[in-house]
Amino acid sequence: QIVVTQEPSLTVSPGGTVTLTCASSTGEVTSGYFPNWFQQKPGQAPRALIYATRNKHSWTPARFSGSLLGDKAALTLSGVQPEDEAHYYCLVFYAGVPVFGGGTKLTVL
Amino acid sequence: EVQLVESGGGLAQPGGSLRLSCAASGFTFSNYWINWVRQAPGKGLEWVANINEDGSEEYYVESVKGRFTISRDNAQTSSDLQMDSLRVEDSGVYYCARGTIRVPGADFWGQGALVTVSS
């Protein structure tokens, strides 16, 4: 069974920078896994932020960026805003089969 | 405006069935994969199933294979998820999500339908 691992929780100060990562039990996460990132706030549906490693949707704020960092996929928030407090999920594709990470609860404090 | 609206959630007994529907509008439905994703209470997201543009390919997470069936009707711009032999652990909010065109992903999501499996 493939397991995708994210930090369970992170805390960042307003205006700061934070990087969330996404690791695979199969080894290195590459662009061929097409990592996606989603934001979910309480009581809301997930909102797509990043697709295919680093591509932003038209609605994705500029402060969000996706990349590969070492053997993981990464989501970096620069100039964090209070409204960025949320759960963040990565999604990677193994031969086309999607697997979500367990999610990171980001606290802005 | 892209919209996805789920319906059909509710209460079912273990071993029972429910059928969820996802009504799509605001885009050319037949050009996109459709995904179903669920979220158990207080837990993370779990991909459940998806179907390709013309309905010729279907994929499922291992835990629902043989119990759930995804389908789509491009004329009606809708997708269904037939859930049989339901288990308590199938409880949660079920979302339909449009696949990202040309690359794997999920861009637009519905608001979700609550499924509760309990005796």
CSV table of C-alpha atoms in Angstrom, one decimal, chain A residues 34 36 38 40 43-48 51-52 57 59 89 91 93 96-102, chain B residues 35 37 39 43-47 50 59-60 95 100-101 103-112:
chain,number,residue,atom,x,y,z
A,34,PHE,CA,2.1,15.2,-11.1
A,36,ASN,CA,-1.2,18.6,-6.8
A,38,PHE,CA,-5.3,21.6,-2.2
A,40,GLN,CA,-9.4,23.1,2.8
A,43,GLY,CA,-16.8,23.2,6.6
A,44,GLN,CA,-15.7,23.9,3.0
A,45,ALA,CA,-14.9,21.8,0.0
A,46,PRO,CA,-11.2,21.5,-0.9
A,47,ARG,CA,-9.9,24.2,-3.3
A,48,ALA,CA,-7.2,23.4,-5.8
A,51,TYR,CA,-1.2,21.1,-10.3
A,52,ALA,CA,1.6,19.2,-12.1
A,57,HIS,CA,-4.7,27.8,-11.2
A,59,TRP,CA,-7.4,31.8,-8.7
A,89,TYR,CA,-3.4,18.2,1.1
A,91,LEU,CA,-2.2,14.5,-4.2
A,93,PHE,CA,-0.5,10.0,-9.1
A,96,GLY,CA,-2.5,7.4,-13.0
A,97,VAL,CA,-4.0,6.3,-9.7
A,98,PRO,CA,-4.4,9.2,-7.3
A,99,VAL,CA,-3.3,9.0,-3.6
A,100,PHE,CA,-3.8,11.8,-1.1
A,101,GLY,CA,-1.4,12.7,1.6
A,102,GLY,CA,-2.7,12.8,5.2
B,35,ASN,CA,-13.4,12.0,-9.7
B,37,VAL,CA,-13.3,11.9,-3.3
B,39,GLN,CA,-13.7,12.5,3.7
B,43,LYS,CA,-10.2,12.8,8.7
B,44,GLY,CA,-8.3,13.6,5.5
B,45,LEU,CA,-9.2,13.2,1.8
B,46,GLU,CA,-9.4,9.9,0.1
B,47,TRP,CA,-9.7,9.4,-3.6
B,50,ASN,CA,-12.7,8.2,-11.4
B,59,TYR,CA,-10.7,3.2,-11.7
B,60,TYR,CA,-11.3,2.6,-8.0
B,95,TYR,CA,-17.2,15.2,-3.3
B,100,THR,CA,-7.6,18.9,-14.7
B,101,ILE,CA,-7.5,18.9,-18.5
B,103,VAL,CA,-2.6,16.5,-16.8
B,104,PRO,CA,-3.7,14.6,-13.7
B,105,GLY,CA,-5.4,16.7,-11.1
B,106,ALA,CA,-8.7,17.9,-9.8
B,107,ASP,CA,-9.6,21.6,-10.3
B,108,PHE,CA,-13.2,22.3,-9.5
B,109,TRP,CA,-15.0,20.6,-6.6
B,110,GLY,CA,-18.6,20.3,-5.6
B,111,GLN,CA,-19.8,21.1,-2.0
B,112,GLY,CA,-20.2,17.5,-1.1
